[in-house]
mmCIF file of C-alpha atoms in Angstrom:
data_model
loop_
_atom_site.group_PDB
_atom_site.id
_atom_site.type_symbol
_atom_site.label_atom_id
_atom_site.label_comp_id
_atom_site.label_asym_id
_atom_site.label_seq_id
_atom_site.Cartn_x
_atom_site.Cartn_y
_atom_site.Cartn_z
ATOM 1 C CA MET A 1 5.301 -12.549 -2.520
ATOM 2 C CA THR A 2 4.761 -15.488 -0.610
ATOM 3 C CA VAL A 3 0.755 -16.443 0.143
ATOM 4 C CA GLN A 4 0.291 -17.809 3.490
ATOM 5 C CA GLY A 5 -3.004 -19.217 4.297
ATOM 6 C CA GLY A 6 -4.654 -17.762 1.321
ATOM 7 C CA ASP A 7 -6.329 -20.695 -0.057
ATOM 8 C CA GLU A 8 -9.915 -20.502 1.578
ATOM 9 C CA MET A 9 -12.024 -18.757 -0.766
ATOM 10 C CA HIS A 10 -13.388 -15.176 0.133
ATOM 11 C CA GLN A 11 -17.262 -15.759 1.642
ATOM 12 C CA ASP A 12 -18.339 -12.970 -0.851
ATOM 13 C CA PHE A 13 -16.222 -14.596 -3.842
ATOM 14 C CA ALA A 14 -19.418 -16.754 -5.337
ATOM 15 C CA ARG A 15 -21.960 -13.439 -4.997
ATOM 16 C CA TRP A 16 -18.977 -11.455 -6.815
ATOM 17 C CA TYR A 17 -18.537 -13.729 -9.245
ATOM 18 C CA SER A 18 -22.080 -14.352 -10.291
ATOM 19 C CA ALA A 19 -21.975 -11.079 -11.850
ATOM 20 C CA VAL A 20 -20.247 -12.330 -14.917
ATOM 21 C CA ASN A 21 -23.236 -14.779 -15.672
ATOM 22 C CA LEU A 22 -21.460 -18.008 -16.217
ATOM 23 C CA GLY A 23 -23.903 -20.062 -14.298
ATOM 24 C CA ASP A 24 -23.490 -21.876 -10.589
ATOM 25 C CA ASP A 25 -20.409 -24.277 -11.798
ATOM 26 C CA SER A 26 -18.729 -24.648 -8.346
ATOM 27 C CA SER A 27 -15.763 -26.339 -10.079
ATOM 28 C CA ARG A 28 -15.210 -23.527 -12.430
ATOM 29 C CA ARG A 29 -15.795 -21.056 -9.525
ATOM 30 C CA THR A 30 -13.206 -22.794 -7.377
ATOM 31 C CA ALA A 31 -10.494 -22.745 -10.311
ATOM 32 C CA ARG A 32 -11.072 -19.201 -10.768
ATOM 33 C CA TRP A 33 -10.768 -18.663 -7.091
ATOM 34 C CA ASN A 34 -7.271 -20.691 -7.553
ATOM 35 C CA GLY A 35 -6.613 -18.136 -10.719
ATOM 36 C CA VAL A 36 -7.058 -15.064 -8.370
ATOM 37 C CA MET A 37 -4.513 -16.466 -5.692
ATOM 38 C CA ALA A 38 -2.045 -17.126 -8.428
ATOM 39 C CA VAL A 39 -2.227 -13.350 -9.340
ATOM 40 C CA VAL A 40 -1.743 -12.331 -5.659
ATOM 41 C CA GLU A 41 1.470 -14.474 -5.651
ATOM 42 C CA GLU A 42 2.827 -12.412 -8.799
ATOM 43 C CA THR A 43 1.813 -9.110 -7.632
ATOM 44 C CA ASP A 44 4.154 -6.505 -7.041
ATOM 45 C CA ALA A 45 3.911 -2.536 -6.798
ATOM 46 C CA LYS A 46 3.917 -2.119 -10.761
ATOM 47 C CA LEU A 47 1.059 -4.827 -10.955
ATOM 48 C CA VAL A 48 -0.947 -3.037 -8.266
ATOM 49 C CA GLU A 49 -1.301 -0.196 -10.963
ATOM 50 C CA ALA A 50 -2.673 -2.554 -13.294
ATOM 51 C CA LEU A 51 -5.178 -4.382 -11.276
ATOM 52 C CA VAL A 52 -6.473 -0.883 -10.252
ATOM 53 C CA ARG A 53 -6.421 0.211 -13.905
ATOM 54 C CA LEU A 54 -8.622 -3.040 -15.083
ATOM 55 C CA ALA A 55 -10.906 -2.914 -11.885
ATOM 56 C CA PHE A 56 -11.917 0.707 -12.789
ATOM 57 C CA GLY A 57 -12.054 0.631 -16.411
ATOM 58 C CA GLY A 58 -12.143 3.678 -18.309
ATOM 59 C CA ARG A 59 -9.285 5.260 -20.670
ATOM 60 C CA ALA A 60 -6.266 4.701 -18.404
ATOM 61 C CA LEU A 61 -5.772 0.831 -19.695
ATOM 62 C CA PRO A 62 -2.795 -0.868 -18.177
ATOM 63 C CA SER A 63 0.043 -1.933 -20.550
ATOM 64 C CA PRO A 64 -0.288 -4.967 -22.725
ATOM 65 C CA GLN A 65 2.550 -6.719 -20.799
ATOM 66 C CA SER A 66 0.507 -6.145 -17.611
ATOM 67 C CA VAL A 67 -2.439 -7.547 -18.814
ATOM 68 C CA GLN A 68 -0.712 -10.577 -20.197
ATOM 69 C CA THR A 69 0.758 -11.337 -16.773
ATOM 70 C CA ILE A 70 -2.401 -11.109 -14.975
ATOM 71 C CA ARG A 71 -4.133 -13.424 -17.835
ATOM 72 C CA GLN A 72 -0.977 -15.960 -17.834
ATOM 73 C CA SER A 73 -1.207 -16.206 -13.834
ATOM 74 C CA ILE A 74 -4.812 -16.921 -13.812
ATOM 75 C CA ARG A 75 -4.709 -19.284 -16.792
ATOM 76 C CA SER A 76 -1.736 -21.115 -14.726
ATOM 77 C CA LYS A 77 -4.412 -22.545 -12.332
ATOM 78 C CA ASP A 78 -7.255 -22.575 -14.646
ATOM 79 C CA ASP A 79 -6.908 -23.734 -18.298
ATOM 80 C CA THR A 80 -10.526 -23.102 -19.194
ATOM 81 C CA PHE A 81 -9.916 -19.211 -18.531
ATOM 82 C CA GLU A 82 -10.095 -17.419 -22.103
ATOM 83 C CA MET A 83 -7.073 -14.988 -22.559
ATOM 84 C CA SER A 84 -9.389 -12.734 -24.807
ATOM 85 C CA GLY A 85 -12.860 -11.710 -25.399
ATOM 86 C CA ASN A 86 -13.631 -11.630 -21.376
ATOM 87 C CA ASP A 87 -12.894 -8.018 -20.263
ATOM 88 C CA ARG A 88 -15.621 -8.102 -17.671
ATOM 89 C CA GLU A 89 -14.506 -11.184 -16.163
ATOM 90 C CA LEU A 90 -10.995 -9.895 -15.808
ATOM 91 C CA GLN A 91 -12.149 -6.484 -14.600
ATOM 92 C CA ILE A 92 -14.105 -8.619 -11.938
ATOM 93 C CA LEU A 93 -11.512 -10.915 -10.878
ATOM 94 C CA SER A 94 -8.915 -7.838 -10.835
ATOM 95 C CA ALA A 95 -11.038 -6.180 -8.282
ATOM 96 C CA VAL A 96 -11.092 -9.601 -6.199
ATOM 97 C CA THR A 97 -7.518 -9.760 -6.293
ATOM 98 C CA LEU A 98 -7.169 -6.356 -4.780
ATOM 99 C CA VAL A 99 -9.524 -7.237 -2.203
ATOM 100 C CA VAL A 100 -7.480 -10.432 -1.369
ATOM 101 C CA LEU A 101 -3.998 -8.139 -0.949
ATOM 102 C CA MET A 102 -6.275 -5.479 1.196
ATOM 103 C CA GLU A 103 -7.852 -7.925 3.419
ATOM 104 C CA ASP A 104 -5.454 -11.011 3.971
ATOM 105 C CA VAL A 105 -3.384 -10.155 6.909
ATOM 106 C CA THR A 106 -0.461 -12.636 6.201
ATOM 107 C CA LEU A 107 0.464 -10.587 2.835
ATOM 108 C CA ASP A 108 2.826 -7.849 2.972
ATOM 109 C CA ALA A 109 1.749 -4.718 4.397
ATOM 110 C CA ASP A 110 3.355 -2.264 2.269
ATOM 111 C CA LEU A 111 1.708 -4.001 -0.824
ATOM 112 C CA ALA A 112 -1.574 -3.767 0.866
ATOM 113 C CA SER A 113 -1.091 -0.183 1.769
ATOM 114 C CA LEU A 114 -0.071 0.681 -1.532
ATOM 115 C CA ALA A 115 -3.290 -1.323 -3.301
ATOM 116 C CA ALA A 116 -5.871 0.524 -0.753
ATOM 117 C CA LEU A 117 -3.976 4.326 -1.172
ATOM 118 C CA ALA A 118 -4.330 3.485 -4.889
ATOM 119 C CA ILE A 119 -7.943 2.531 -4.966
ATOM 120 C CA SER A 120 -8.638 5.636 -2.645
ATOM 121 C CA THR A 121 -6.969 8.026 -4.868
ATOM 122 C CA ALA A 122 -8.377 6.489 -8.021
ATOM 123 C CA SER A 123 -11.964 7.003 -6.801
ATOM 124 C CA PHE A 124 -10.884 10.766 -6.313
ATOM 125 C CA SER A 125 -13.348 11.083 -3.365
ATOM 126 C CA GLU A 126 -15.783 9.350 -5.468
ATOM 127 C CA ALA A 127 -15.381 11.584 -8.690
ATOM 128 C CA ARG A 128 -14.810 7.802 -10.410
ATOM 129 C CA LYS A 129 -17.005 4.930 -9.581
ATOM 130 C CA PRO A 130 -16.170 1.530 -10.957
ATOM 131 C CA GLU A 131 -18.992 -0.759 -11.898
ATOM 132 C CA LEU A 132 -18.066 -3.473 -9.547
ATOM 133 C CA PRO A 133 -20.052 -6.035 -7.540
ATOM 134 C CA MET A 134 -18.504 -4.988 -4.680
ATOM 135 C CA ASN A 135 -17.750 -1.549 -2.975
ATOM 136 C CA LEU A 136 -14.364 -1.498 -3.753
ATOM 137 C CA VAL A 137 -13.456 1.959 -2.483
ATOM 138 C CA SER A 138 -15.176 1.593 0.605
ATOM 139 C CA ILE A 139 -13.419 -1.876 1.297
ATOM 140 C CA ALA A 140 -10.093 0.096 0.485
ATOM 141 C CA GLU A 141 -10.977 3.170 3.133
ATOM 142 C CA ASN A 142 -11.684 0.553 5.808
ATOM 143 C CA ALA A 143 -8.153 -1.381 5.147
ATOM 144 C CA ILE A 144 -6.526 2.163 5.005
ATOM 145 C CA VAL A 145 -7.660 2.699 9.073
ATOM 146 C CA ARG A 146 -7.102 -0.906 9.790
ATOM 147 C CA LEU A 147 -3.613 -1.018 8.434
ATOM 148 C CA SER A 148 -2.988 2.330 9.921
ATOM 149 C CA ASP A 149 -3.715 0.939 13.128
ATOM 150 C CA GLU A 150 -2.151 -2.312 12.961
ATOM 151 C CA ARG A 151 1.613 -0.843 11.994
ATOM 152 C CA ARG A 152 1.246 1.436 15.184
ATOM 153 C CA GLU A 153 0.433 -1.069 17.675
ATOM 154 C CA ARG A 154 2.812 -1.251 20.475
ATOM 155 C CA PRO A 155 4.649 -4.639 20.343
ATOM 156 C CA VAL A 156 3.998 -7.218 23.119
ATOM 157 C CA LEU A 157 7.378 -8.365 24.089
ATOM 158 C CA ASP A 158 5.973 -11.762 25.488
ATOM 159 C CA THR A 159 4.582 -12.793 21.950
ATOM 160 C CA LEU A 160 8.088 -11.989 20.400
ATOM 161 C CA MET A 161 10.094 -13.882 22.906
ATOM 162 C CA SER A 162 9.798 -16.507 24.863
ATOM 163 C CA SER A 163 11.040 -16.577 28.681
ATOM 164 C CA ASP A 164 11.973 -20.348 28.256
ATOM 165 C CA PRO A 165 15.649 -20.870 26.703
ATOM 166 C CA PRO A 166 16.121 -22.502 23.664
ATOM 167 C CA LYS A 167 16.149 -26.314 24.226
ATOM 168 C CA LEU A 168 19.753 -27.893 24.033
ATOM 169 C CA ASP A 169 19.225 -31.344 22.432
ATOM 170 C CA PHE A 170 22.433 -33.350 22.810
ATOM 171 C CA GLU A 171 20.779 -36.701 21.808
ATOM 172 C CA LYS A 172 23.005 -37.358 18.688
ATOM 173 C CA ALA A 173 26.023 -36.366 20.596
ATOM 174 C CA ALA A 174 24.967 -39.362 23.238
ATOM 175 C CA THR A 175 23.875 -41.571 20.750
ATOM 176 C CA LYS A 176 27.330 -41.209 18.632
ATOM 177 C CA VAL A 177 29.232 -42.097 21.891
ATOM 178 C CA ARG A 178 27.281 -45.046 22.781
ATOM 179 C CA GLU A 179 27.978 -46.242 19.153
ATOM 180 C CA GLN A 180 31.653 -45.455 19.031
ATOM 181 C CA PRO A 181 32.801 -45.546 22.654
ATOM 182 C CA ASN A 182 36.281 -44.148 22.080
ATOM 183 C CA TRP A 183 38.227 -40.936 21.884
ATOM 184 C CA ASP A 184 37.157 -40.729 18.144
ATOM 185 C CA GLY A 185 33.608 -41.045 18.721
ATOM 186 C CA VAL A 186 34.385 -38.673 21.953
ATOM 187 C CA ALA A 187 35.354 -36.323 19.324
ATOM 188 C CA GLN A 188 32.642 -36.464 16.664
ATOM 189 C CA ALA A 189 30.149 -36.246 19.641
ATOM 190 C CA PHE A 190 31.619 -32.999 20.927
ATOM 191 C CA GLU A 191 31.162 -31.621 17.213
ATOM 192 C CA LEU A 192 27.751 -32.637 17.379
ATOM 193 C CA ALA A 193 27.153 -31.058 20.723
ATOM 194 C CA ALA A 194 28.920 -27.743 19.374
ATOM 195 C CA GLU A 195 26.348 -27.837 16.345
ATOM 196 C CA ALA A 196 23.408 -28.383 18.712
ATOM 197 C CA SER A 197 24.580 -25.437 20.833
ATOM 198 C CA ARG A 198 25.090 -23.302 17.431
ATOM 199 C CA ILE A 199 21.593 -24.054 16.605
ATOM 200 C CA ALA A 200 20.131 -23.262 20.062
ATOM 201 C CA MET A 201 22.047 -19.886 20.153
ATOM 202 C CA ARG A 202 20.840 -18.987 16.524
ATOM 203 C CA THR A 203 17.301 -19.727 17.623
ATOM 204 C CA SER A 204 18.006 -17.270 20.517
ATOM 205 C CA ALA A 205 19.569 -14.884 18.436
ATOM 206 C CA GLN A 206 16.322 -15.017 15.895
ATOM 207 C CA ARG A 207 13.973 -13.981 18.800
ATOM 208 C CA SER A 208 15.923 -11.422 19.874
ATOM 209 C CA SER A 209 16.621 -10.013 16.410
ATOM 210 C CA LYS A 210 12.736 -10.101 15.766
ATOM 211 C CA ALA A 211 11.900 -8.366 18.872
ATOM 212 C CA PHE A 212 14.424 -5.726 18.317
ATOM 213 C CA ARG A 213 13.311 -5.201 14.439
ATOM 214 C CA ALA A 214 9.403 -4.549 16.056
ATOM 215 C CA PHE A 215 10.431 -2.044 18.188
ATOM 216 C CA GLU A 216 12.703 -0.524 15.909
ATOM 217 C CA ARG A 217 9.564 0.044 13.761
ATOM 218 C CA PHE A 218 7.442 1.115 16.480
ATOM 219 C CA ILE A 219 9.973 3.745 17.556
ATOM 220 C CA SER A 220 10.428 5.125 14.125
ATOM 221 C CA ILE A 221 6.876 5.165 13.813
ATOM 222 C CA GLN A 222 6.700 7.176 17.223
ATOM 223 C CA ASP A 223 9.262 9.681 16.231
ATOM 224 C CA GLU A 224 7.185 10.115 12.876
ATOM 225 C CA GLU A 225 4.222 10.924 14.841
ATOM 226 C CA LEU A 226 6.289 13.211 17.154
ATOM 227 C CA GLU A 227 7.534 15.117 14.199
ATOM 228 C CA MET A 228 4.033 15.810 12.745
ATOM 229 C CA LEU A 229 2.963 17.315 16.309
ATOM 230 C CA TRP A 230 5.961 19.402 16.363
ATOM 231 C CA TRP A 231 5.210 20.609 12.907
ATOM 232 C CA LEU A 232 1.671 21.383 13.571
ATOM 233 C CA THR A 233 2.847 22.941 17.239
ATOM 234 C CA GLY A 234 4.900 25.175 15.116
ATOM 235 C CA LEU A 235 2.572 26.197 12.718
ATOM 236 C CA ARG A 236 5.134 26.713 10.126
ATOM 237 C CA SER A 237 5.805 25.803 6.550
ATOM 238 C CA GLU A 238 9.105 24.502 5.890
ATOM 239 C CA ASP A 239 8.550 24.679 2.038
ATOM 240 C CA TYR A 240 7.357 28.123 1.922
ATOM 241 C CA ASN A 241 9.244 29.234 4.642
ATOM 242 C CA CYS A 242 6.424 30.911 6.822
ATOM 243 C CA SER A 243 3.567 30.781 9.100
ATOM 244 C CA PHE A 244 0.699 28.521 7.847
ATOM 245 C CA ASP A 245 -1.526 31.641 7.557
ATOM 246 C CA ALA A 246 0.964 33.319 5.241
ATOM 247 C CA VAL A 247 1.245 30.387 2.593
ATOM 248 C CA PRO A 248 -1.504 31.247 0.263
ATOM 249 C CA LEU A 249 -4.635 29.677 0.147
ATOM 250 C CA ASP A 250 -4.426 27.849 -3.020
ATOM 251 C CA ALA A 251 -1.233 26.512 -1.763
ATOM 252 C CA ARG A 252 -2.295 25.403 1.259
ATOM 253 C CA PRO A 253 -3.714 21.769 0.494
ATOM 254 C CA PHE A 254 -1.071 20.904 -1.684
ATOM 255 C CA VAL A 255 2.117 22.207 0.531
ATOM 256 C CA LEU A 256 0.483 21.046 3.964
ATOM 257 C CA ALA A 257 -0.030 17.928 2.902
ATOM 258 C CA GLY A 258 3.421 17.520 1.058
ATOM 259 C CA GLU A 259 5.057 18.296 4.214
ATOM 260 C CA LEU A 260 2.989 15.851 5.969
ATOM 261 C CA ALA A 261 3.884 12.748 3.623
ATOM 262 C CA ARG A 262 7.775 13.648 3.940
ATOM 263 C CA ALA A 263 7.335 13.009 7.714
ATOM 264 C CA THR A 264 5.540 9.869 7.069
ATOM 265 C CA TRP A 265 7.618 6.587 7.828
ATOM 266 C CA ALA A 266 4.977 3.798 7.496
ATOM 267 C CA LEU A 267 2.203 3.423 5.108
ATOM 268 C CA PRO A 268 -0.506 4.236 4.873
ATOM 269 C CA GLY A 269 0.484 6.876 7.252
ATOM 270 C CA PRO A 270 -1.459 7.633 10.506
ATOM 271 C CA ARG A 271 -5.530 8.006 10.515
ATOM 272 C CA SER A 272 -4.813 11.294 12.116
ATOM 273 C CA ILE A 273 -3.849 12.936 8.941
ATOM 274 C CA SER A 274 -7.132 14.502 8.245
ATOM 275 C CA ALA A 275 -7.428 15.791 11.993
ATOM 276 C CA LEU A 276 -3.758 17.309 11.602
ATOM 277 C CA LEU A 277 -4.682 18.947 8.206
ATOM 278 C CA SER A 278 -7.955 20.313 9.774
ATOM 279 C CA ARG A 279 -6.074 21.715 12.734
ATOM 280 C CA ALA A 280 -3.672 23.306 10.422
ATOM 281 C CA GLY A 281 -6.526 25.380 9.042
ATOM 282 C CA LEU A 282 -7.872 23.417 5.847
ATOM 283 C CA ASP A 283 -11.228 22.773 7.398
ATOM 284 C CA LYS A 284 -12.015 26.690 7.444
ATOM 285 C CA GLN A 285 -11.213 27.016 3.752
ATOM 286 C CA LYS A 286 -13.704 27.293 0.900
ATOM 287 C CA PRO A 287 -14.532 24.505 -1.492
ATOM 288 C CA MET A 288 -11.672 25.319 -4.729
ATOM 289 C CA THR A 289 -11.224 23.313 -8.075
ATOM 290 C CA VAL A 290 -7.989 21.517 -8.967
ATOM 291 C CA PRO A 291 -7.105 24.037 -11.720
ATOM 292 C CA ALA A 292 -7.799 27.133 -9.980
ATOM 293 C CA ALA A 293 -5.605 25.622 -6.728
ATOM 294 C CA LEU A 294 -2.969 24.444 -9.093
ATOM 295 C CA ASN A 295 -2.530 27.646 -11.124
ATOM 296 C CA GLY A 296 -2.121 29.676 -7.586
ATOM 297 C CA ILE A 297 0.791 27.917 -6.724
ATOM 298 C CA ARG A 298 4.289 28.649 -7.214
ATOM 299 C CA VAL A 299 5.485 27.010 -10.582
ATOM 300 C CA GLU A 300 8.994 26.244 -8.926
ATOM 301 C CA TRP A 301 7.291 24.303 -5.885
ATOM 302 C CA LEU A 302 5.012 22.337 -8.302
ATOM 303 C CA ALA A 303 7.901 21.459 -10.685
ATOM 304 C CA GLU A 304 9.997 20.328 -7.360
ATOM 305 C CA GLN A 305 7.196 18.021 -6.816
ATOM 306 C CA VAL A 306 7.093 16.054 -10.128
ATOM 307 C CA ARG A 307 10.631 16.056 -10.799
ATOM 308 C CA ASP A 308 11.772 12.728 -12.705
ATOM 309 C CA MET A 309 8.331 11.327 -11.970
ATOM 310 C CA ASP A 310 5.709 9.922 -14.560
ATOM 311 C CA PRO A 311 2.610 10.324 -12.393
ATOM 312 C CA SER A 312 -0.278 7.809 -13.463
ATOM 313 C CA ALA A 313 -3.555 9.717 -14.497
ATOM 314 C CA LEU A 314 -5.883 7.077 -12.736
ATOM 315 C CA THR A 315 -4.216 6.765 -9.280
ATOM 316 C CA GLU A 316 -2.327 10.162 -8.878
ATOM 317 C CA PRO A 317 -4.574 12.692 -10.920
ATOM 318 C CA LEU A 318 -3.348 15.581 -8.841
ATOM 319 C CA HIS A 319 0.584 14.900 -9.949
ATOM 320 C CA PHE A 320 -0.611 14.107 -13.266
ATOM 321 C CA ALA A 321 -2.254 17.772 -13.476
ATOM 322 C CA ILE A 322 1.160 19.232 -11.966
ATOM 323 C CA LYS A 323 3.019 17.512 -14.681
ATOM 324 C CA ARG A 324 0.728 18.703 -17.399
ATOM 325 C CA LEU A 325 0.634 22.293 -15.773
ATOM 326 C CA ILE A 326 4.487 22.390 -16.027
ATOM 327 C CA GLU A 327 4.533 21.220 -19.510
ATOM 328 C CA THR A 328 2.363 23.543 -21.074
ATOM 329 C CA GLY A 329 2.857 26.449 -18.340
ATOM 330 C CA PRO A 330 0.393 28.137 -15.744
ATOM 331 C CA GLY A 331 -3.012 29.136 -17.208
ATOM 332 C CA ASP A 332 -6.030 27.104 -18.863
ATOM 333 C CA ALA A 333 -4.036 25.349 -21.953
ATOM 334 C CA TRP A 334 -3.524 22.403 -19.694
ATOM 335 C CA ILE A 335 -6.524 21.995 -18.174
ATOM 336 C CA ALA A 336 -8.618 20.192 -20.582
ATOM 337 C CA GLY A 337 -5.857 17.489 -21.703
ATOM 338 C CA TRP A 338 -5.770 16.782 -17.949
ATOM 339 C CA ALA A 339 -9.590 16.439 -17.671
ATOM 340 C CA ALA A 340 -9.925 14.538 -20.771
ATOM 341 C CA ALA A 341 -7.101 11.988 -19.570
ATOM 342 C CA THR A 342 -8.071 11.812 -15.694
ATOM 343 C CA GLU A 343 -12.076 11.565 -16.852
ATOM 344 C CA ILE A 344 -12.340 14.215 -13.903
ATOM 345 C CA ASP A 345 -14.464 17.297 -14.136
ATOM 346 C CA ALA A 346 -12.285 20.399 -14.003
ATOM 347 C CA SER A 347 -14.818 22.630 -12.838
ATOM 348 C CA ARG A 348 -15.769 19.872 -9.558
ATOM 349 C CA LYS A 349 -15.241 22.001 -6.703
ATOM 350 C CA MET A 350 -13.640 19.931 -3.585
ATOM 351 C CA ASN A 351 -13.139 20.417 0.166
ATOM 352 C CA PRO A 352 -9.689 21.633 0.520
ATOM 353 C CA LEU A 353 -9.386 18.863 3.312
ATOM 354 C CA THR A 354 -10.028 16.472 0.892
ATOM 355 C CA LEU A 355 -7.782 17.616 -1.696
ATOM 356 C CA ALA A 356 -5.251 17.685 1.155
ATOM 357 C CA GLU A 357 -5.540 14.019 1.950
ATOM 358 C CA LEU A 358 -5.607 12.970 -1.522
ATOM 359 C CA PHE A 359 -2.319 14.829 -2.365
ATOM 360 C CA TYR A 360 -0.972 13.104 0.872
ATOM 361 C CA ARG A 361 -1.985 9.879 -0.288
ATOM 362 C CA GLU A 362 -0.264 10.643 -3.613
ATOM 363 C CA ARG A 363 2.745 11.408 -2.311
ATOM 364 C CA LEU A 364 3.196 8.169 -0.424
ATOM 365 C CA MET A 365 2.934 6.208 -3.370
ATOM 366 C CA LEU A 366 5.315 8.426 -5.414
ATOM 367 C CA LEU A 367 7.772 8.346 -2.666
ATOM 368 C CA LEU A 368 7.483 4.731 -2.398
ATOM 369 C CA ARG A 369 9.208 4.323 -6.025
#
């Protein structure tokens, strides 16, 4: 990833970093910020998971290799950063890195969406609350709304293409003729003029291509939303091959959310997902626990959702639960292990609409792999 315009320190970084109690050393703070930006530069989809694990703490630790990569990136810009014994500082710097990924509009929107979705699902509707100097979950939820809106804005043609034709610069050709006023000079001048024409045509083609790509993305998103609306109008589940009302109550949050995830083209999905699921009838259902819901779903359907996948206990706890259920079999045997690994209370009842939205977000992350 290439960081553009990210050198300016975040306005809240000093306050966040003060939680480490390392004094008010501005030079050290600047060095640490440069370290954060070095991590941002190195971050890919796999490292997002590691950063979320470090930020949330708990039992779901990142791999030693990921931690080493993060530490080394910080150290590359700040040789005073310790490579061990400063876990609290690393936790806060990891959270700050995630904030930068989500808020810096010059960075990759897919990576920003992935970070925001991962934080949201890791929170699991505030079942997990990381001890941080910022409200990381709230920042993520706001980022999901912003990113969704930005990716669904209609492209403005005037900002993508100029009405002025590209400039044809024949100055080099003219200079060549003046310096060498013979047929060889004229021939070389024609070559220089041809190159100037190619540059102008390439510039025009690049402008057009950029505009076409923007409109292609927008049309794809429009197709996505149209498909979702037809799905809602039909009131029929593709997976269960029946009307929404005929899908078992326990299965509905998962089945309907999964079908909407398959129809989603651009992360983090439309902000209307909650409304679509509500109109599909999930707002009328009673709260349910995760074990009760999953034990009531067809095993064949569950197995299809986690085929060849290795879900994260932190950022994909619902898919992790499905994996445990498939391995152990329906019933109660899988529940205690899942609750211990995810640090989620198995008896916690959840609104089916919330459960569906979390499953939808997990599906988006898994389908991105």
